[in-house]
Amino acid sequence: MIMKLEPIFKETLWGGEKLKTRFGFKTPYEKTGEVWCISGLKDQANRIENTTFSGKTLYDLWQEERHLFGGKEGDYFPILVKLIDANQDLSIQVHPDNAKAREKGSLGKTECWTILDCEKDSTIIIGHNASTLDELKTAIEEKRVLDIVNEHPIKKDDFFFIDAGTLHAIKGGTLLLEVQQSSDITYRFYDYERLDNGKPRPLHIDEALEVVKVPDRDIKTALETKYFDILFVNVAQSVFRKSHQHGDFVTVLDGEGYIDNILAKKGMSFFISSQTAYQVTGNVSLAIALIM
Ligand code: ZN
């Protein structure tokens, strides 16, 4: 079964207009930072637009129709796929792993980024150069956070893996696809001393220091997680595929075509249930996220 998913828009201070202009999303916001393409978080789950499940959400299906996911076990729908338009720098942040997030009734947050577009000389922040937790704390106290984080140049099509516990920040001028564990727990570590309506946004230094990895110098450009996988498929004319045992979670990154007889153009997302044979035709670039 091929289910089309209704996108969820998120207004953010740092968002821009690229999700509208590049993907054609009809977002109601002037500054849209995120489009949630594939989400099964309770109250923030994508609605199914077609099939007999029309009107239900991915959350509902995970609760009620687990056979569509090949009987995959687990309390929470495991992944979250977003398109992100950072018009300005995001705060430097860190997420807990599964063990540390469990107390909060959530999964941890391991994530990965595929750079879809960026301005010249753009960078991201991943990891830091501190050798001990004390070194990190001192850097915060002395307002030298930017001296110890790893800032890395980026270009279109780069891929980065960000394990839970790794400090990271998306910088302004970057459009990317994020595939992550389904979690909404973020600890803000540093916000560039910025003011929002005259006041700094709250930081979560204690929580961040509790989950941050030390040392954590390496930039990882390959996926290293047992929770999800991601395939990038460029279709020039026609591709046949059978969906993964737990389903295919498809986001169209570029172009236009069909999945069987359903229109698939850039920005659209689909859930193709367990072990479904399908054909993609046309000229499209797909990201297919998989639950492991
Ligand atoms: Zn993050």
PDB file of C-alpha atoms in Angstrom, residues 92-248:
ATOM      1  CA  ILE A  92      24.651  24.781  19.518  1.00  0.00           C
ATOM      2  CA  GLN A  93      22.837  21.824  21.023  1.00  0.00           C
ATOM      3  CA  VAL A  94      23.035  18.221  22.105  1.00  0.00           C
ATOM      4  CA  HIS A  95      20.537  15.357  22.489  1.00  0.00           C
ATOM      5  CA  PRO A  96      20.429  12.421  24.931  1.00  0.00           C
ATOM      6  CA  ASP A  97      20.809   8.797  23.867  1.00  0.00           C
ATOM      7  CA  ASN A  98      18.105   6.135  24.347  1.00  0.00           C
ATOM      8  CA  ALA A  99      19.188   5.256  27.887  1.00  0.00           C
ATOM      9  CA  LYS A 100      19.195   8.880  29.080  1.00  0.00           C
ATOM     10  CA  ALA A 101      15.979   9.818  27.235  1.00  0.00           C
ATOM     11  CA  ARG A 102      14.032   6.875  28.636  1.00  0.00           C
ATOM     12  CA  GLU A 103      13.424   8.691  31.967  1.00  0.00           C
ATOM     13  CA  LYS A 104      11.663  11.381  29.934  1.00  0.00           C
ATOM     14  CA  GLY A 105       9.464   8.833  28.168  1.00  0.00           C
ATOM     15  CA  SER A 106      11.187   9.317  24.844  1.00  0.00           C
ATOM     16  CA  LEU A 107      13.673   7.794  22.484  1.00  0.00           C
ATOM     17  CA  GLY A 108      17.122   9.323  22.259  1.00  0.00           C
ATOM     18  CA  LYS A 109      18.126  11.365  19.267  1.00  0.00           C
ATOM     19  CA  THR A 110      20.748  10.185  16.871  1.00  0.00           C
ATOM     20  CA  GLU A 111      20.524  12.140  13.651  1.00  0.00           C
ATOM     21  CA  CYS A 112      22.086  12.611  10.229  1.00  0.00           C
ATOM     22  CA  TRP A 113      22.123  15.413   7.706  1.00  0.00           C
ATOM     23  CA  THR A 114      22.288  15.521   3.946  1.00  0.00           C
ATOM     24  CA  ILE A 115      23.142  18.997   2.680  1.00  0.00           C
ATOM     25  CA  LEU A 116      20.701  19.825  -0.133  1.00  0.00           C
ATOM     26  CA  ASP A 117      21.985  23.328  -0.699  1.00  0.00           C
ATOM     27  CA  CYS A 118      24.125  25.912   1.043  1.00  0.00           C
ATOM     28  CA  GLU A 119      25.604  29.311   0.518  1.00  0.00           C
ATOM     29  CA  LYS A 120      29.264  29.679  -0.405  1.00  0.00           C
ATOM     30  CA  ASP A 121      31.665  29.170   2.540  1.00  0.00           C
ATOM     31  CA  SER A 122      28.948  27.688   4.757  1.00  0.00           C
ATOM     32  CA  THR A 123      29.907  25.622   7.787  1.00  0.00           C
ATOM     33  CA  ILE A 124      28.362  23.395  10.440  1.00  0.00           C
ATOM     34  CA  ILE A 125      29.402  22.601  13.976  1.00  0.00           C
ATOM     35  CA  ILE A 126      29.957  18.979  14.969  1.00  0.00           C
ATOM     36  CA  GLY A 127      31.831  17.885  18.092  1.00  0.00           C
ATOM     37  CA  HIS A 128      34.483  19.767  20.059  1.00  0.00           C
ATOM     38  CA  ASN A 129      38.170  19.791  20.961  1.00  0.00           C
ATOM     39  CA  ALA A 130      37.915  19.534  24.734  1.00  0.00           C
ATOM     40  CA  SER A 131      39.642  16.541  26.322  1.00  0.00           C
ATOM     41  CA  THR A 132      37.743  16.627  29.590  1.00  0.00           C
ATOM     42  CA  LEU A 133      34.363  17.727  30.870  1.00  0.00           C
ATOM     43  CA  ASP A 134      36.124  20.364  32.988  1.00  0.00           C
ATOM     44  CA  GLU A 135      37.658  21.873  29.879  1.00  0.00           C
ATOM     45  CA  LEU A 136      34.169  22.179  28.394  1.00  0.00           C
ATOM     46  CA  LYS A 137      32.821  23.767  31.584  1.00  0.00           C
ATOM     47  CA  THR A 138      35.661  26.266  31.720  1.00  0.00           C
ATOM     48  CA  ALA A 139      35.059  27.222  28.114  1.00  0.00           C
ATOM     49  CA  ILE A 140      31.421  27.981  28.959  1.00  0.00           C
ATOM     50  CA  GLU A 141      32.366  30.023  32.031  1.00  0.00           C
ATOM     51  CA  GLU A 142      34.949  31.982  30.082  1.00  0.00           C
ATOM     52  CA  LYS A 143      32.596  32.454  27.114  1.00  0.00           C
ATOM     53  CA  ARG A 144      34.976  30.640  24.772  1.00  0.00           C
ATOM     54  CA  VAL A 145      32.526  28.051  23.450  1.00  0.00           C
ATOM     55  CA  LEU A 146      33.166  29.012  19.821  1.00  0.00           C
ATOM     56  CA  ASP A 147      36.909  28.412  20.346  1.00  0.00           C
ATOM     57  CA  ILE A 148      36.456  24.775  21.337  1.00  0.00           C
ATOM     58  CA  VAL A 149      33.707  23.541  19.000  1.00  0.00           C
ATOM     59  CA  ASN A 150      34.558  21.936  15.658  1.00  0.00           C
ATOM     60  CA  GLU A 151      33.422  24.077  12.785  1.00  0.00           C
ATOM     61  CA  HIS A 152      33.493  22.249   9.472  1.00  0.00           C
ATOM     62  CA  PRO A 153      33.053  23.528   5.885  1.00  0.00           C
ATOM     63  CA  ILE A 154      30.120  22.065   3.957  1.00  0.00           C
ATOM     64  CA  LYS A 155      28.956  21.755   0.366  1.00  0.00           C
ATOM     65  CA  LYS A 156      25.921  20.389  -1.429  1.00  0.00           C
ATOM     66  CA  ASP A 157      25.457  16.599  -1.124  1.00  0.00           C
ATOM     67  CA  ASP A 158      27.704  16.260   1.949  1.00  0.00           C
ATOM     68  CA  PHE A 159      26.463  13.748   4.510  1.00  0.00           C
ATOM     69  CA  PHE A 160      27.078  13.927   8.270  1.00  0.00           C
ATOM     70  CA  PHE A 161      26.233  11.536  11.075  1.00  0.00           C
ATOM     71  CA  ILE A 162      25.566  13.090  14.484  1.00  0.00           C
ATOM     72  CA  ASP A 163      25.422  10.568  17.279  1.00  0.00           C
ATOM     73  CA  ALA A 164      23.415  11.297  20.423  1.00  0.00           C
ATOM     74  CA  GLY A 165      25.729  13.179  22.804  1.00  0.00           C
ATOM     75  CA  THR A 166      27.542  15.061  20.032  1.00  0.00           C
ATOM     76  CA  LEU A 167      27.417  18.857  20.158  1.00  0.00           C
ATOM     77  CA  HIS A 168      26.131  20.245  16.872  1.00  0.00           C
ATOM     78  CA  ALA A 169      24.670  23.259  15.129  1.00  0.00           C
ATOM     79  CA  ILE A 170      23.294  24.009  11.704  1.00  0.00           C
ATOM     80  CA  LYS A 171      24.524  27.403  10.513  1.00  0.00           C
ATOM     81  CA  GLY A 172      22.598  29.968   8.491  1.00  0.00           C
ATOM     82  CA  GLY A 173      22.333  29.547   4.723  1.00  0.00           C
ATOM     83  CA  THR A 174      21.866  25.775   4.835  1.00  0.00           C
ATOM     84  CA  LEU A 175      19.053  23.666   3.408  1.00  0.00           C
ATOM     85  CA  LEU A 176      19.189  20.053   4.497  1.00  0.00           C
ATOM     86  CA  LEU A 177      17.399  16.766   4.959  1.00  0.00           C
ATOM     87  CA  GLU A 178      17.500  15.422   8.499  1.00  0.00           C
ATOM     88  CA  VAL A 179      16.763  11.808   9.366  1.00  0.00           C
ATOM     89  CA  GLN A 180      16.740  11.142  13.087  1.00  0.00           C
ATOM     90  CA  GLN A 181      15.325   9.019  15.828  1.00  0.00           C
ATOM     91  CA  SER A 182      11.838  10.168  16.706  1.00  0.00           C
ATOM     92  CA  SER A 183      12.489  12.453  19.649  1.00  0.00           C
ATOM     93  CA  ASP A 184      11.975  16.071  20.530  1.00  0.00           C
ATOM     94  CA  ILE A 185      14.473  16.435  23.383  1.00  0.00           C
ATOM     95  CA  THR A 186      17.041  19.150  22.745  1.00  0.00           C
ATOM     96  CA  TYR A 187      19.447  20.711  25.239  1.00  0.00           C
ATOM     97  CA  ARG A 188      20.623  24.153  24.199  1.00  0.00           C
ATOM     98  CA  PHE A 189      24.314  24.510  24.985  1.00  0.00           C
ATOM     99  CA  TYR A 190      25.177  27.883  23.509  1.00  0.00           C
ATOM    100  CA  ASP A 191      23.172  30.531  21.666  1.00  0.00           C
ATOM    101  CA  TYR A 192      25.877  32.988  20.531  1.00  0.00           C
ATOM    102  CA  GLU A 193      24.820  35.460  23.261  1.00  0.00           C
ATOM    103  CA  ARG A 194      21.825  36.314  21.067  1.00  0.00           C
ATOM    104  CA  LEU A 195      18.763  38.120  22.344  1.00  0.00           C
ATOM    105  CA  ASP A 196      15.199  37.193  21.469  1.00  0.00           C
ATOM    106  CA  ASN A 197      12.831  40.066  22.280  1.00  0.00           C
ATOM    107  CA  GLY A 198      15.567  41.604  24.414  1.00  0.00           C
ATOM    108  CA  LYS A 199      16.234  38.428  26.414  1.00  0.00           C
ATOM    109  CA  PRO A 200      18.544  35.464  25.867  1.00  0.00           C
ATOM    110  CA  ARG A 201      16.734  32.184  25.121  1.00  0.00           C
ATOM    111  CA  PRO A 202      17.044  29.682  27.976  1.00  0.00           C
ATOM    112  CA  LEU A 203      20.072  27.383  27.943  1.00  0.00           C
ATOM    113  CA  HIS A 204      20.166  23.837  29.360  1.00  0.00           C
ATOM    114  CA  ILE A 205      23.828  23.653  30.339  1.00  0.00           C
ATOM    115  CA  ASP A 206      23.475  21.139  33.191  1.00  0.00           C
ATOM    116  CA  GLU A 207      21.429  18.719  31.107  1.00  0.00           C
ATOM    117  CA  ALA A 208      23.769  19.203  28.149  1.00  0.00           C
ATOM    118  CA  LEU A 209      26.872  18.478  30.242  1.00  0.00           C
ATOM    119  CA  GLU A 210      25.194  15.326  31.532  1.00  0.00           C
ATOM    120  CA  VAL A 211      24.769  13.850  28.051  1.00  0.00           C
ATOM    121  CA  VAL A 212      27.636  15.362  26.039  1.00  0.00           C
ATOM    122  CA  LYS A 213      30.379  13.038  24.799  1.00  0.00           C
ATOM    123  CA  VAL A 214      33.958  13.865  25.831  1.00  0.00           C
ATOM    124  CA  PRO A 215      36.220  13.656  23.928  1.00  0.00           C
ATOM    125  CA  ASP A 216      34.336  13.946  20.635  1.00  0.00           C
ATOM    126  CA  ARG A 217      36.604  15.254  17.905  1.00  0.00           C
ATOM    127  CA  ASP A 218      35.704  13.169  14.850  1.00  0.00           C
ATOM    128  CA  ILE A 219      33.433  14.346  12.062  1.00  0.00           C
ATOM    129  CA  LYS A 220      31.548  11.281  10.850  1.00  0.00           C
ATOM    130  CA  THR A 221      30.447  11.137   7.236  1.00  0.00           C
ATOM    131  CA  ALA A 222      28.891   7.660   7.254  1.00  0.00           C
ATOM    132  CA  LEU A 223      25.843   6.408   9.083  1.00  0.00           C
ATOM    133  CA  GLU A 224      26.733   4.533  12.287  1.00  0.00           C
ATOM    134  CA  THR A 225      23.460   3.599  13.896  1.00  0.00           C
ATOM    135  CA  LYS A 226      21.445   0.481  14.422  1.00  0.00           C
ATOM    136  CA  TYR A 227      18.158   2.422  14.554  1.00  0.00           C
ATOM    137  CA  PHE A 228      17.631   3.490  10.956  1.00  0.00           C
ATOM    138  CA  ASP A 229      19.118   3.508   7.496  1.00  0.00           C
ATOM    139  CA  ILE A 230      18.730   5.775   4.509  1.00  0.00           C
ATOM    140  CA  LEU A 231      18.981   5.122   0.776  1.00  0.00           C
ATOM    141  CA  PHE A 232      19.333   7.755  -1.920  1.00  0.00           C
ATOM    142  CA  VAL A 233      17.799   6.674  -5.221  1.00  0.00           C
ATOM    143  CA  ASN A 234      18.001   8.692  -8.438  1.00  0.00           C
ATOM    144  CA  VAL A 235      15.400   7.562 -10.934  1.00  0.00           C
ATOM    145  CA  ALA A 236      16.092   8.525 -14.565  1.00  0.00           C
ATOM    146  CA  GLN A 237      13.295   6.536 -16.160  1.00  0.00           C
ATOM    147  CA  SER A 238      12.008   3.656 -14.109  1.00  0.00           C
ATOM    148  CA  VAL A 239      13.002   1.699 -11.005  1.00  0.00           C
ATOM    149  CA  PHE A 240      11.306  -1.323  -9.488  1.00  0.00           C
ATOM    150  CA  ARG A 241      11.613  -1.924  -5.781  1.00  0.00           C
ATOM    151  CA  LYS A 242      10.067  -4.002  -3.047  1.00  0.00           C
ATOM    152  CA  SER A 243       9.706  -2.042   0.185  1.00  0.00           C
ATOM    153  CA  HIS A 244      11.694  -3.037   3.243  1.00  0.00           C
ATOM    154  CA  GLN A 245      10.294  -5.482   5.773  1.00  0.00           C
ATOM    155  CA  HIS A 246       9.299  -2.518   7.995  1.00  0.00           C
ATOM    156  CA  GLY A 247       8.220  -0.308   5.099  1.00  0.00           C
ATOM    157  CA  ASP A 248       9.829   2.409   2.955  1.00  0.00           C
TER     158      ASP A 248
END
